Tab-separated table of C-alpha atoms in Angstrom:
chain	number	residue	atom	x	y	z
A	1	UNK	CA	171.870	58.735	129.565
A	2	UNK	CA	169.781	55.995	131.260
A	3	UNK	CA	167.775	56.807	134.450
A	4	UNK	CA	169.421	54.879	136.306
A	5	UNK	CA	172.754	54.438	138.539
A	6	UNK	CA	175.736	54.993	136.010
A	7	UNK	CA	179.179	55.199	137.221
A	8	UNK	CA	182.829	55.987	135.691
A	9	UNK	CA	186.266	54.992	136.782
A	10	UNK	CA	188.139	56.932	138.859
A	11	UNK	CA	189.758	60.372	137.335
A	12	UNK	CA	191.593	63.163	138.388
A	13	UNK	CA	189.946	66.672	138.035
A	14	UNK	CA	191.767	69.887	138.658
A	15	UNK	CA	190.694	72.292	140.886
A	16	UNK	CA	189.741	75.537	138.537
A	17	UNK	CA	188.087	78.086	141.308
A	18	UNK	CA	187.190	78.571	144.940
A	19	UNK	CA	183.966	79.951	146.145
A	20	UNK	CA	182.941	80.976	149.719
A	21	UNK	CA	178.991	80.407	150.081
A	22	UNK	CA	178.803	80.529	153.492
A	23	UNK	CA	181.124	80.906	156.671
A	24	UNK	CA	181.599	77.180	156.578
A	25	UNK	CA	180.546	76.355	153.374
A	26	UNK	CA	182.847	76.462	149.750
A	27	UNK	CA	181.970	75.492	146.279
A	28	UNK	CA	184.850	74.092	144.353
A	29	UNK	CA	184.682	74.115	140.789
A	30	UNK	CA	186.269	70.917	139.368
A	31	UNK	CA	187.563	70.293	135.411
A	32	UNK	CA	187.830	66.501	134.873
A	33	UNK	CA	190.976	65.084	132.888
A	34	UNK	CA	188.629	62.964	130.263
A	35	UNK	CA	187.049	66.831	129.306
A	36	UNK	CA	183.741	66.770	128.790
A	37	UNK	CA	181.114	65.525	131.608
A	38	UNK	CA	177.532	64.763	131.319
A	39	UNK	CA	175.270	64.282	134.098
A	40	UNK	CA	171.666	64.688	134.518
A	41	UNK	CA	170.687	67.563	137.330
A	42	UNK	CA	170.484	65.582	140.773
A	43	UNK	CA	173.536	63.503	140.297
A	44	UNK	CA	176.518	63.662	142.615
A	45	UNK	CA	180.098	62.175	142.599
A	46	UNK	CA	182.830	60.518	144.302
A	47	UNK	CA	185.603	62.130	145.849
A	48	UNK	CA	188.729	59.850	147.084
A	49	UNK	CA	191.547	61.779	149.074
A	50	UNK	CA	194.734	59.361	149.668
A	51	UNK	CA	197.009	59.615	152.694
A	52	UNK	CA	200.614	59.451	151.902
A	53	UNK	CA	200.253	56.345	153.492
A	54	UNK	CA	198.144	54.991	151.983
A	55	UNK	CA	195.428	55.868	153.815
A	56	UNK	CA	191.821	56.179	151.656
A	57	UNK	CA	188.815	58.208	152.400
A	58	UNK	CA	185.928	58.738	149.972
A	59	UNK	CA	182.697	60.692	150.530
A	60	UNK	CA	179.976	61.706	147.835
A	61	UNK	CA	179.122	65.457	146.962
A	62	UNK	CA	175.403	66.322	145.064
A	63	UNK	CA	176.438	68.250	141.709
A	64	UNK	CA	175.680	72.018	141.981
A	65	UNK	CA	176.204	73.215	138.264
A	66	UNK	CA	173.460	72.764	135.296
A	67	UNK	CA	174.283	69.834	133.134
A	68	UNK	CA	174.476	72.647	130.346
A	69	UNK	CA	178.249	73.416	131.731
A	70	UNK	CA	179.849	70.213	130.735
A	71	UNK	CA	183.290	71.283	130.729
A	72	UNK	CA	183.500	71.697	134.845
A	73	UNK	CA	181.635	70.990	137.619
A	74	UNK	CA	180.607	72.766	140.654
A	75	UNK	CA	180.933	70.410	143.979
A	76	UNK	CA	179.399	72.521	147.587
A	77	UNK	CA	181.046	71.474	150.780
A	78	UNK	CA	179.861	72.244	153.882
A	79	UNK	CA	182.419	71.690	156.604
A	80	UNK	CA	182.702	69.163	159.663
A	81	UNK	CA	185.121	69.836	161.717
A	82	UNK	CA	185.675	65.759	162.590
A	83	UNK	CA	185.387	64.663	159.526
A	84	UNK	CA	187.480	63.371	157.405
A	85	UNK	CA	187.042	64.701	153.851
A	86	UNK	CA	185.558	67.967	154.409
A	87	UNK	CA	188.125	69.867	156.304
A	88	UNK	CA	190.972	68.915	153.904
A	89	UNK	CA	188.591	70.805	151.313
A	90	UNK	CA	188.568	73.747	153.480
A	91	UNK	CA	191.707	73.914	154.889
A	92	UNK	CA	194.147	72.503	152.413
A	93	UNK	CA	192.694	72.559	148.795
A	94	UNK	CA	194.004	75.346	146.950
A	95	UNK	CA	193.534	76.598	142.885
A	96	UNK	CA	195.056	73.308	140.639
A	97	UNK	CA	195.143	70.585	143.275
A	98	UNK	CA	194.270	67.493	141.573
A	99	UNK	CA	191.412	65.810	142.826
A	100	UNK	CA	190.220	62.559	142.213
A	101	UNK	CA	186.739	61.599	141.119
A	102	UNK	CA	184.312	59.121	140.029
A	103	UNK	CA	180.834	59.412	138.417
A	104	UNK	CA	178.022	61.100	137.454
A	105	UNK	CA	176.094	58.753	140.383
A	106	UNK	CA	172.371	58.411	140.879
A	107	UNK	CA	169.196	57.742	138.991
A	108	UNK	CA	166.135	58.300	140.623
A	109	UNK	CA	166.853	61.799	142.479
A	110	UNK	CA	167.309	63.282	138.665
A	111	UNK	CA	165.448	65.819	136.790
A	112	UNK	CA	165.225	66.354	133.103
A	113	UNK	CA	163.799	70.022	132.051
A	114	UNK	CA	160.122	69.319	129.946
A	115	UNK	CA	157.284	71.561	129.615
A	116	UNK	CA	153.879	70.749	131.122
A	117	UNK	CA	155.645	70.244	134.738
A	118	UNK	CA	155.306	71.953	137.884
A	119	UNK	CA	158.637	71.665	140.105
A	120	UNK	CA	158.515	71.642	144.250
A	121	UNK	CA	162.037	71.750	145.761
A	122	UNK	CA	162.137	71.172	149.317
A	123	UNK	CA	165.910	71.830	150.743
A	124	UNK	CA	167.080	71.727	154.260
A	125	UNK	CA	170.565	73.490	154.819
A	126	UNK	CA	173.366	71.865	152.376
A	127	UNK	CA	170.711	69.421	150.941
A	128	UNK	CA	169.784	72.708	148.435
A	129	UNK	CA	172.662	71.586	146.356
A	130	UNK	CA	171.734	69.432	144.139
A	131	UNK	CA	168.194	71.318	144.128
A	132	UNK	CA	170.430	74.425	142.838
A	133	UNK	CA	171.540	72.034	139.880
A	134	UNK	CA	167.823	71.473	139.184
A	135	UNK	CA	167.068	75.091	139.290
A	136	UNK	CA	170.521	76.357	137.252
A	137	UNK	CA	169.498	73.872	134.853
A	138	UNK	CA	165.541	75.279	134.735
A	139	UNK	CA	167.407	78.202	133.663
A	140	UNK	CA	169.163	77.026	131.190
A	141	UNK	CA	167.030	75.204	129.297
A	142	UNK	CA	165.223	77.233	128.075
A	143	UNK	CA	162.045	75.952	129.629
A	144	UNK	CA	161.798	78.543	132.750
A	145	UNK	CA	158.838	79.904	131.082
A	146	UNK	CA	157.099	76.445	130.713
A	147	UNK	CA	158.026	75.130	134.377
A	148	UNK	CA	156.449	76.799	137.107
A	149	UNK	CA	158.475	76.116	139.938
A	150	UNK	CA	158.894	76.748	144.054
A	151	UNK	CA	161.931	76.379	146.456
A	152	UNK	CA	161.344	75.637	149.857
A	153	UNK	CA	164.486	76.292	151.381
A	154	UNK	CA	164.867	76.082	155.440
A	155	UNK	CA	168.358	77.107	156.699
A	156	UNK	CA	169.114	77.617	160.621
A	157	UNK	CA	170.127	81.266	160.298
A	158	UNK	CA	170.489	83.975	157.489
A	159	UNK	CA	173.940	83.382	157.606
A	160	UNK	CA	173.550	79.848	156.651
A	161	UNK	CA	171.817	80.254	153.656
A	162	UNK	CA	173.643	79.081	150.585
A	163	UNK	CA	173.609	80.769	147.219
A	164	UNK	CA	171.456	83.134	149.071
A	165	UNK	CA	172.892	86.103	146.455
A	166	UNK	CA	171.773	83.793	143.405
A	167	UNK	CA	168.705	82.770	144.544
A	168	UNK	CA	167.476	86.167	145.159
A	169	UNK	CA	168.610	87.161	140.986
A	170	UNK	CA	166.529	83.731	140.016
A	171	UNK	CA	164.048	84.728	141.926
A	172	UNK	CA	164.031	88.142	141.401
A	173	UNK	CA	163.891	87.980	137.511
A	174	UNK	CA	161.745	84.767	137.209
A	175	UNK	CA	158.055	85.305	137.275
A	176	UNK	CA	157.780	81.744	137.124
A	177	UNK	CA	159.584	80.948	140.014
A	178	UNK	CA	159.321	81.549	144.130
A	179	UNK	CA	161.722	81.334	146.715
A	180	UNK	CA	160.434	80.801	149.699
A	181	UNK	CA	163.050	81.098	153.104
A	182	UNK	CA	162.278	79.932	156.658
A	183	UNK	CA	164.531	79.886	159.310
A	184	UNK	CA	164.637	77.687	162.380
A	185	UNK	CA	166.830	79.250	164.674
A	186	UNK	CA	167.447	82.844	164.742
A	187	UNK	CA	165.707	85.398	162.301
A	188	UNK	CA	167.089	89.462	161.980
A	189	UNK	CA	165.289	92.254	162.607
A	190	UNK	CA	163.158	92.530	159.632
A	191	UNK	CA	163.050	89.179	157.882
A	192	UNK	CA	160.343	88.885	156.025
A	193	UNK	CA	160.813	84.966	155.428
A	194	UNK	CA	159.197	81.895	157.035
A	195	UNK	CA	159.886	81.704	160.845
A	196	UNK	CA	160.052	77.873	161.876
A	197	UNK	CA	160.916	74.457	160.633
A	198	UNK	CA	158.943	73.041	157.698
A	199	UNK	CA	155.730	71.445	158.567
A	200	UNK	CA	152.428	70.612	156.770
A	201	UNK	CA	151.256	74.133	156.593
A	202	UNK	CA	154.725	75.928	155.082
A	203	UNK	CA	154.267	72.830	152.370
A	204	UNK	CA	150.919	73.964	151.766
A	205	UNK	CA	151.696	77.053	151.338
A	206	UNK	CA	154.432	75.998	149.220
A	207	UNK	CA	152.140	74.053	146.807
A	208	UNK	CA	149.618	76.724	146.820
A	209	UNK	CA	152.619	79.448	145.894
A	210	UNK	CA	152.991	77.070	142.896
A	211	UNK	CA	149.865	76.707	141.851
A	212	UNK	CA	149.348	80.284	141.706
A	213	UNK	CA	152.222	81.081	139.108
A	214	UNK	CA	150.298	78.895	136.526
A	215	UNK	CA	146.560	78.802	137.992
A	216	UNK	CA	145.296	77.081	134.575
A	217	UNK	CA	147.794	74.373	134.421
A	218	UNK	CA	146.609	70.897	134.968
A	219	UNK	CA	149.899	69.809	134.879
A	220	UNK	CA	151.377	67.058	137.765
A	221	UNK	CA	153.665	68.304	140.832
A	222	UNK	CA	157.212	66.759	140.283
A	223	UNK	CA	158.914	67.078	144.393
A	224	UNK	CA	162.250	66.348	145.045
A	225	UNK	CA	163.044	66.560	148.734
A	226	UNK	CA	166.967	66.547	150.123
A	227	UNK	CA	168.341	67.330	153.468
A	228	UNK	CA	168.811	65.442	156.699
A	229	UNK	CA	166.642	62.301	157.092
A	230	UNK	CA	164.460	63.251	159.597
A	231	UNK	CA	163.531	66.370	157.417
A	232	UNK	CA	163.327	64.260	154.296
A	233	UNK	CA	160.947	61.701	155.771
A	234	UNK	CA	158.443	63.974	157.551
A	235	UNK	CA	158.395	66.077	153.990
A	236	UNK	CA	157.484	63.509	151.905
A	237	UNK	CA	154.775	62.727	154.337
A	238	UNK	CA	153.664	66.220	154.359
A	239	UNK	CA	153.435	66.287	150.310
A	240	UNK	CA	151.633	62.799	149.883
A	241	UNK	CA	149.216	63.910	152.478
A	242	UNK	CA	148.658	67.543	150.336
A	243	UNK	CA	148.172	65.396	147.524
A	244	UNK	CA	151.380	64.960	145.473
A	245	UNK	CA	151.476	61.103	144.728
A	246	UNK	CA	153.954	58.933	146.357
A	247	UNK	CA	155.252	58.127	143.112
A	248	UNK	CA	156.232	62.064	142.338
A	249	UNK	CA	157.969	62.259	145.245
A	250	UNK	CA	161.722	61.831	144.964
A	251	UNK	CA	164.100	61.690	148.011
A	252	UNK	CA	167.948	62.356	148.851
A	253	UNK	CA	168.823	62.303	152.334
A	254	UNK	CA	172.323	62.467	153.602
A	255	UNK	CA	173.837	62.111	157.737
A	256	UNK	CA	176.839	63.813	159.310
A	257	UNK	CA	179.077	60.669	157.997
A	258	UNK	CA	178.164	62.236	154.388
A	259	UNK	CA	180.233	65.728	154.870
């Protein structure tokens, strides 16, 4: 597949399982009508609900699953109460509802599993989805033990972390891999995690946890950066100014009109 923006016409996809991530956040796993789908990790898709009359609303959801899984995808929703899309997911989808989608979407926000690569993910709240594609597929390509790699992941309380269960397991059994939590608003009794928004020193720390997994690799940083703008744009700053050149730096930033 070319690295660059591909789309499909519109299909229907059936709605094969229902996951609760968070209190206001569901994964829906989604089985296309054409069968197989291939995507590249970092791609999302099109979702189009239709009023009765008539009525059309379309939003675009990051891909959660590896690319390995081709027969279904995983979408992650987090929910807005005013919006449009979002809460119909929530409140009215249910096990085969037809849905209908278009894609895989996106080209430059797209990682390919190679050896001789060190991998920085830097999430912010629901913006760790298509990061958790990147990582699932890590895992399934059988290069884990060639890709040193570090998530970043800043969520507002540790109730809002998402695949928190599954990222302690990757983590967990990965010596090759570091997650690294920080929370901006409230933290338990007894979190051990990262205590404040990400700024230049939890990146450093962040590129520094990486570079200590493989000490005697020479090999490039790859970043990919998602979340809201504001905490996309000061985190690529904060990488290009630790080093990482602009041009390894790869950005997905999404607004409250994208949920």
């Amino acid at each position: 597949m070319a690295n660059t923006a591909l789309k499909q016409g519109w299909q229907l996809a059936t709605v094969k399982a229902i996951k609760h991530e968070t209190e206001d956040v569901k994964t829906f796993m989604l089985e296309p009508e054409r069968g197989e789908f291939r995507f590249v990790a970092g791609q999302h898709i099109d979702v189009r609900l239709t009023a009765p009359d008539g009525y059309q609303a379309q939003r675009s959801y990051s891909i959660a699953s590896p690319p390995e899984r081709e027969s279904c995808i995983d979408i992650t929703i987090e929910l807005l109460e005013d919006g449009e899309v979002s809460p119909y997911f929530h409140y009215a989808v249910e096990n085969d509802d037809k849905i209908e989608i278009r894609g895989p979407i996106g080209g430059p926000f797209t990682w390919r599993a190679q050896p001789n690569t060190k991998l920085l993910l830097v999430g912010g709240g629901s913006g760790v989805v298509p990061l958790m594609s990147m990582l699932r597929h890590r895992a399934a390509s059988g290069y884990a033990d060639s890709v040193p790699a570090v998530l970043l992941y800043s969520s507002r309380t540790e109730n809002h972390i998402i695949y928190r269960g599954e990222l302690g397991d990757l983590d967990a059994a990965d010596p090759n891999l570091s997650v690294l939590h920080t929370l901006t608003r409230h933290q338990p009794s007894g979190w051990t995690g990262r205590r404040r928004r990400v700024d230049i020193d939890l990146m450093r720390d962040a590129i520094a946890t990486l570079d200590g997994i493989s000490p005697a690799s020479e090999a490039e940083i790859l970043c990919y950066i998602c979340g809201p703008s504001d905490f996309v744009e000061n985190s690529a700053q904060f990488a290009v100014e630790l080093g990482i050149p602009p041009i390894n730096v790869r950005t997905e930033r999404f607004g409250p009109t994208g949920t």
